[in-house]
Amino acid sequence: MKILVINSGSSSLKYQLIDMDGEKVLAKGLCERIGIDGRLKHEDVNSEEVVIDAAMENHAVAFQMVIDKLTNPEKGVIKSTSEIGAVGHRYVNGGEKFSEIVLSNDDIVAQLEDSIEFAPLHNPAHITGIKACKEVMGDVPQCIVFDTAFHRTMPKYAYLYPLPYELYEKYAVRRYGFHGTSHKFVSQKAAEFLGKKPEDLKMITCHLGNGSSLCAVDGGKCVDTSMGFTPLAGFMMGTRCGDVDPSVVTYIMKKENLSPDEMADLMNKKSGALGVSGISSDFRDLDAAVEKGDEKAKLALDIFVYGVKKFIGSYAAAMGGLDCMVFTAGIGENNAMLRDRICEGLEFLGVSIDDEKNAKRGGNREISSDNSKVKVLVIPTNEELMIARETKELVENLK
Ligand code: ADP
């Protein structure tokens, strides 16, 4: 079965066509600047990457261009859309109502509209993508996979905020957690890599990218995660502040005369590594600035490392032990220096890094030393494949 995976943003649409027979990516690409002008970047097994500038007034037009590219009579990787068994859509947060993967229909889409406020930047775009796909693909099964799904196993004492209980009942204000598809993928892969059953492992998965989160995975199930009601929570990220004393929020709003939206913008887009360093949200730029002796860039990295370390300690305590740590995403997969700094001082937990192994690049790998009690792994994440696997499973169960 071939599965098309879609991740639509407000002006973008990312896609991957995966042949589940061997889990091979046949084609992938990105439509950008939808509704502005339009650009399609596409690559597939039959040809090199191409960049096409073409008007895309909306997501349906962009999606049709993707389909035309996939089914191109000369170089297309499929002959017609009938070869696509199902479409899997990424959806950031379906609130309390939606967490398990669902098969889309008009009723589900209408209900999803009620979840928009849980991720106002992402959810409307996902709904637009689902509708555009329906317009172009007709009755091909479309499945919706929620970023929050993996975190649904958290116990109530871990996801409930100690605010008046009726606010939870009225507004479903609680910890949801994000990057769930990634945490699930790497935790499963890590168990496979170690030749162990997920049920036998206490694991901390560290998804460190522009947005970052940690997840405590006990026996294959999420028991806690650092992001919360929104992806702003946790430790410092590229442009997001992570957890701060809540009183700081109201204090700064008063002092700077900011509206709630302006304050949200400050914490989401102007804080984190960018806000502290004043240089960049990209950790490569910070590394370069530290090399030149920039003190604020160094401070930003120190805050990041300290924040990750504290979550590791608290999750080891929450689970009552630790067998494995996994690093993934842009920073986790590529920044050996930060991996080393995060693990430094965790010897008391049984974590010991082998510098030579840590310096190597490549796919799934172990970076802990032979005598390390805790296995430390680097596992490249693959959210698209995880969405495709879950979509395939659901569609096959429908038969
Ligand atoms: P997103 O959350 O947008 O998917 P990524 O997972 O791509 O982001 O992570 C972006 C971060 O990863 C940046 O801070 C960047 O510095 C870092 N990064 C990405 N690629 C590399 C690389 N090859 N070497 C070092 N750092 C990298």
mmCIF file of C-alpha atoms in Angstrom, residues 114-259:
data_model
loop_
_atom_site.group_PDB
_atom_site.id
_atom_site.type_symbol
_atom_site.label_atom_id
_atom_site.label_comp_id
_atom_site.label_asym_id
_atom_site.label_seq_id
_atom_site.Cartn_x
_atom_site.Cartn_y
_atom_site.Cartn_z
ATOM 1 C CA ASP A 114 -14.131 23.173 17.782
ATOM 2 C CA SER A 115 -10.498 22.283 18.520
ATOM 3 C CA ILE A 116 -9.034 25.283 16.673
ATOM 4 C CA GLU A 117 -8.433 27.257 19.867
ATOM 5 C CA PHE A 118 -6.156 24.506 21.220
ATOM 6 C CA ALA A 119 -3.564 25.310 18.538
ATOM 7 C CA PRO A 120 -4.672 28.473 16.743
ATOM 8 C CA LEU A 121 -1.473 28.679 14.701
ATOM 9 C CA HIS A 122 -1.614 25.088 13.449
ATOM 10 C CA ASN A 123 -5.099 23.563 13.599
ATOM 11 C CA PRO A 124 -6.863 25.838 11.053
ATOM 12 C CA ALA A 125 -4.134 25.019 8.537
ATOM 13 C CA HIS A 126 -4.533 21.287 9.161
ATOM 14 C CA ILE A 127 -8.291 21.530 8.565
ATOM 15 C CA THR A 128 -7.676 23.474 5.342
ATOM 16 C CA GLY A 129 -5.282 20.729 4.237
ATOM 17 C CA ILE A 130 -7.804 17.973 4.993
ATOM 18 C CA LYS A 131 -10.529 19.791 3.036
ATOM 19 C CA ALA A 132 -8.206 20.486 0.086
ATOM 20 C CA CYS A 133 -7.241 16.837 0.000
ATOM 21 C CA LYS A 134 -10.885 15.746 -0.025
ATOM 22 C CA GLU A 135 -11.574 18.141 -2.897
ATOM 23 C CA VAL A 136 -8.819 16.644 -5.011
ATOM 24 C CA MET A 137 -8.764 12.994 -3.889
ATOM 25 C CA GLY A 138 -12.486 12.328 -3.363
ATOM 26 C CA ASP A 139 -13.143 9.140 -1.434
ATOM 27 C CA VAL A 140 -9.580 7.979 -0.741
ATOM 28 C CA PRO A 141 -9.505 7.281 3.038
ATOM 29 C CA GLN A 142 -7.990 10.151 4.983
ATOM 30 C CA CYS A 143 -6.716 9.549 8.489
ATOM 31 C CA ILE A 144 -5.840 12.180 11.066
ATOM 32 C CA VAL A 145 -2.946 11.569 13.432
ATOM 33 C CA PHE A 146 -2.657 13.778 16.520
ATOM 34 C CA ASP A 147 0.670 15.043 17.925
ATOM 35 C CA THR A 148 -0.888 14.708 21.366
ATOM 36 C CA ALA A 149 -1.881 11.029 21.000
ATOM 37 C CA PHE A 150 1.214 9.409 22.501
ATOM 38 C CA HIS A 151 0.864 11.510 25.647
ATOM 39 C CA ARG A 152 -2.668 10.314 26.413
ATOM 40 C CA THR A 153 -1.335 7.707 28.830
ATOM 41 C CA MET A 154 -0.100 10.349 31.303
ATOM 42 C CA PRO A 155 -1.701 9.909 34.715
ATOM 43 C CA LYS A 156 -4.073 12.652 35.763
ATOM 44 C CA TYR A 157 -1.715 13.940 38.457
ATOM 45 C CA ALA A 158 0.853 14.561 35.718
ATOM 46 C CA TYR A 159 -1.441 16.354 33.269
ATOM 47 C CA LEU A 160 -3.707 18.361 35.566
ATOM 48 C CA TYR A 161 -2.617 21.898 36.493
ATOM 49 C CA PRO A 162 -3.340 22.857 40.096
ATOM 50 C CA LEU A 163 -5.791 25.599 39.087
ATOM 51 C CA PRO A 164 -9.444 25.598 40.182
ATOM 52 C CA TYR A 165 -10.781 22.266 38.939
ATOM 53 C CA GLU A 166 -13.763 23.835 37.186
ATOM 54 C CA LEU A 167 -11.403 25.541 34.719
ATOM 55 C CA TYR A 168 -10.316 22.098 33.568
ATOM 56 C CA GLU A 169 -13.957 21.036 33.272
ATOM 57 C CA LYS A 170 -14.989 24.234 31.481
ATOM 58 C CA TYR A 171 -12.048 24.770 29.140
ATOM 59 C CA ALA A 172 -10.125 21.475 29.107
ATOM 60 C CA VAL A 173 -7.047 23.361 30.348
ATOM 61 C CA ARG A 174 -4.470 20.625 31.030
ATOM 62 C CA ARG A 175 -1.110 19.353 29.873
ATOM 63 C CA TYR A 176 -1.480 17.796 26.404
ATOM 64 C CA GLY A 177 2.141 17.488 25.302
ATOM 65 C CA PHE A 178 3.399 17.651 21.717
ATOM 66 C CA HIS A 179 5.931 15.969 19.382
ATOM 67 C CA GLY A 180 4.085 12.760 20.360
ATOM 68 C CA THR A 181 4.593 11.111 16.981
ATOM 69 C CA SER A 182 8.331 11.711 17.255
ATOM 70 C CA HIS A 183 8.610 10.508 20.869
ATOM 71 C CA LYS A 184 6.650 7.376 19.953
ATOM 72 C CA PHE A 185 8.764 6.667 16.876
ATOM 73 C CA VAL A 186 12.141 7.046 18.590
ATOM 74 C CA SER A 187 11.104 5.193 21.745
ATOM 75 C CA GLN A 188 9.948 2.210 19.681
ATOM 76 C CA LYS A 189 13.072 2.366 17.514
ATOM 77 C CA ALA A 190 15.305 2.553 20.603
ATOM 78 C CA ALA A 191 13.770 -0.599 22.097
ATOM 79 C CA GLU A 192 14.220 -2.354 18.751
ATOM 80 C CA PHE A 193 17.848 -1.133 18.560
ATOM 81 C CA LEU A 194 18.563 -2.500 22.039
ATOM 82 C CA GLY A 195 16.802 -5.784 21.264
ATOM 83 C CA LYS A 196 14.464 -5.241 24.235
ATOM 84 C CA LYS A 197 10.718 -5.064 24.701
ATOM 85 C CA PRO A 198 9.465 -1.482 25.264
ATOM 86 C CA GLU A 199 7.621 -2.825 28.347
ATOM 87 C CA ASP A 200 10.974 -3.567 29.975
ATOM 88 C CA LEU A 201 12.472 -0.081 29.591
ATOM 89 C CA LYS A 202 12.400 3.204 31.445
ATOM 90 C CA MET A 203 13.340 5.775 28.851
ATOM 91 C CA ILE A 204 13.720 9.528 28.404
ATOM 92 C CA THR A 205 13.348 10.724 24.820
ATOM 93 C CA CYS A 206 14.825 14.152 24.070
ATOM 94 C CA HIS A 207 13.381 15.829 20.959
ATOM 95 C CA LEU A 208 15.660 18.842 20.604
ATOM 96 C CA GLY A 209 14.963 21.086 17.601
ATOM 97 C CA ASN A 210 13.588 24.577 17.089
ATOM 98 C CA GLY A 211 10.826 23.435 19.374
ATOM 99 C CA SER A 212 12.038 20.989 22.008
ATOM 100 C CA SER A 213 10.439 18.586 24.442
ATOM 101 C CA LEU A 214 11.358 15.685 26.677
ATOM 102 C CA CYS A 215 9.189 12.674 27.341
ATOM 103 C CA ALA A 216 9.347 10.090 30.133
ATOM 104 C CA VAL A 217 8.436 6.723 28.615
ATOM 105 C CA ASP A 218 7.882 3.939 31.129
ATOM 106 C CA GLY A 219 7.180 0.492 29.706
ATOM 107 C CA GLY A 220 6.542 1.959 26.241
ATOM 108 C CA LYS A 221 3.971 4.468 27.535
ATOM 109 C CA CYS A 222 4.333 8.199 28.065
ATOM 110 C CA VAL A 223 4.050 9.076 31.744
ATOM 111 C CA ASP A 224 5.090 12.733 31.498
ATOM 112 C CA THR A 225 6.264 15.291 28.982
ATOM 113 C CA SER A 226 7.683 18.796 29.180
ATOM 114 C CA MET A 227 5.330 20.649 26.826
ATOM 115 C CA GLY A 228 1.934 21.455 28.230
ATOM 116 C CA PHE A 229 -1.360 23.069 27.240
ATOM 117 C CA THR A 230 0.611 24.554 24.354
ATOM 118 C CA PRO A 231 4.096 23.949 22.898
ATOM 119 C CA LEU A 232 5.343 26.999 24.830
ATOM 120 C CA ALA A 233 5.923 25.003 28.012
ATOM 121 C CA GLY A 234 9.007 23.112 29.138
ATOM 122 C CA PHE A 235 12.598 24.309 28.887
ATOM 123 C CA MET A 236 14.067 27.091 26.753
ATOM 124 C CA MET A 237 13.788 26.653 22.954
ATOM 125 C CA GLY A 238 14.839 28.544 19.820
ATOM 126 C CA THR A 239 12.370 31.403 20.259
ATOM 127 C CA ARG A 240 10.132 30.151 23.105
ATOM 128 C CA CYS A 241 10.793 30.818 26.776
ATOM 129 C CA GLY A 242 9.507 27.525 28.176
ATOM 130 C CA ASP A 243 8.401 27.523 31.842
ATOM 131 C CA VAL A 244 8.662 30.818 33.703
ATOM 132 C CA ASP A 245 7.062 31.924 36.954
ATOM 133 C CA PRO A 246 3.450 32.666 35.838
ATOM 134 C CA SER A 247 3.572 35.941 37.772
ATOM 135 C CA VAL A 248 6.288 37.164 35.425
ATOM 136 C CA VAL A 249 3.712 37.096 32.633
ATOM 137 C CA THR A 250 1.238 39.437 34.312
ATOM 138 C CA TYR A 251 4.061 41.611 35.674
ATOM 139 C CA ILE A 252 5.625 42.208 32.253
ATOM 140 C CA MET A 253 2.209 42.781 30.662
ATOM 141 C CA LYS A 254 1.547 45.548 33.172
ATOM 142 C CA LYS A 255 5.025 47.078 32.992
ATOM 143 C CA GLU A 256 5.240 47.034 29.180
ATOM 144 C CA ASN A 257 1.527 47.659 28.638
ATOM 145 C CA LEU A 258 1.126 44.554 26.496
ATOM 146 C CA SER A 259 -2.098 42.857 25.400
#
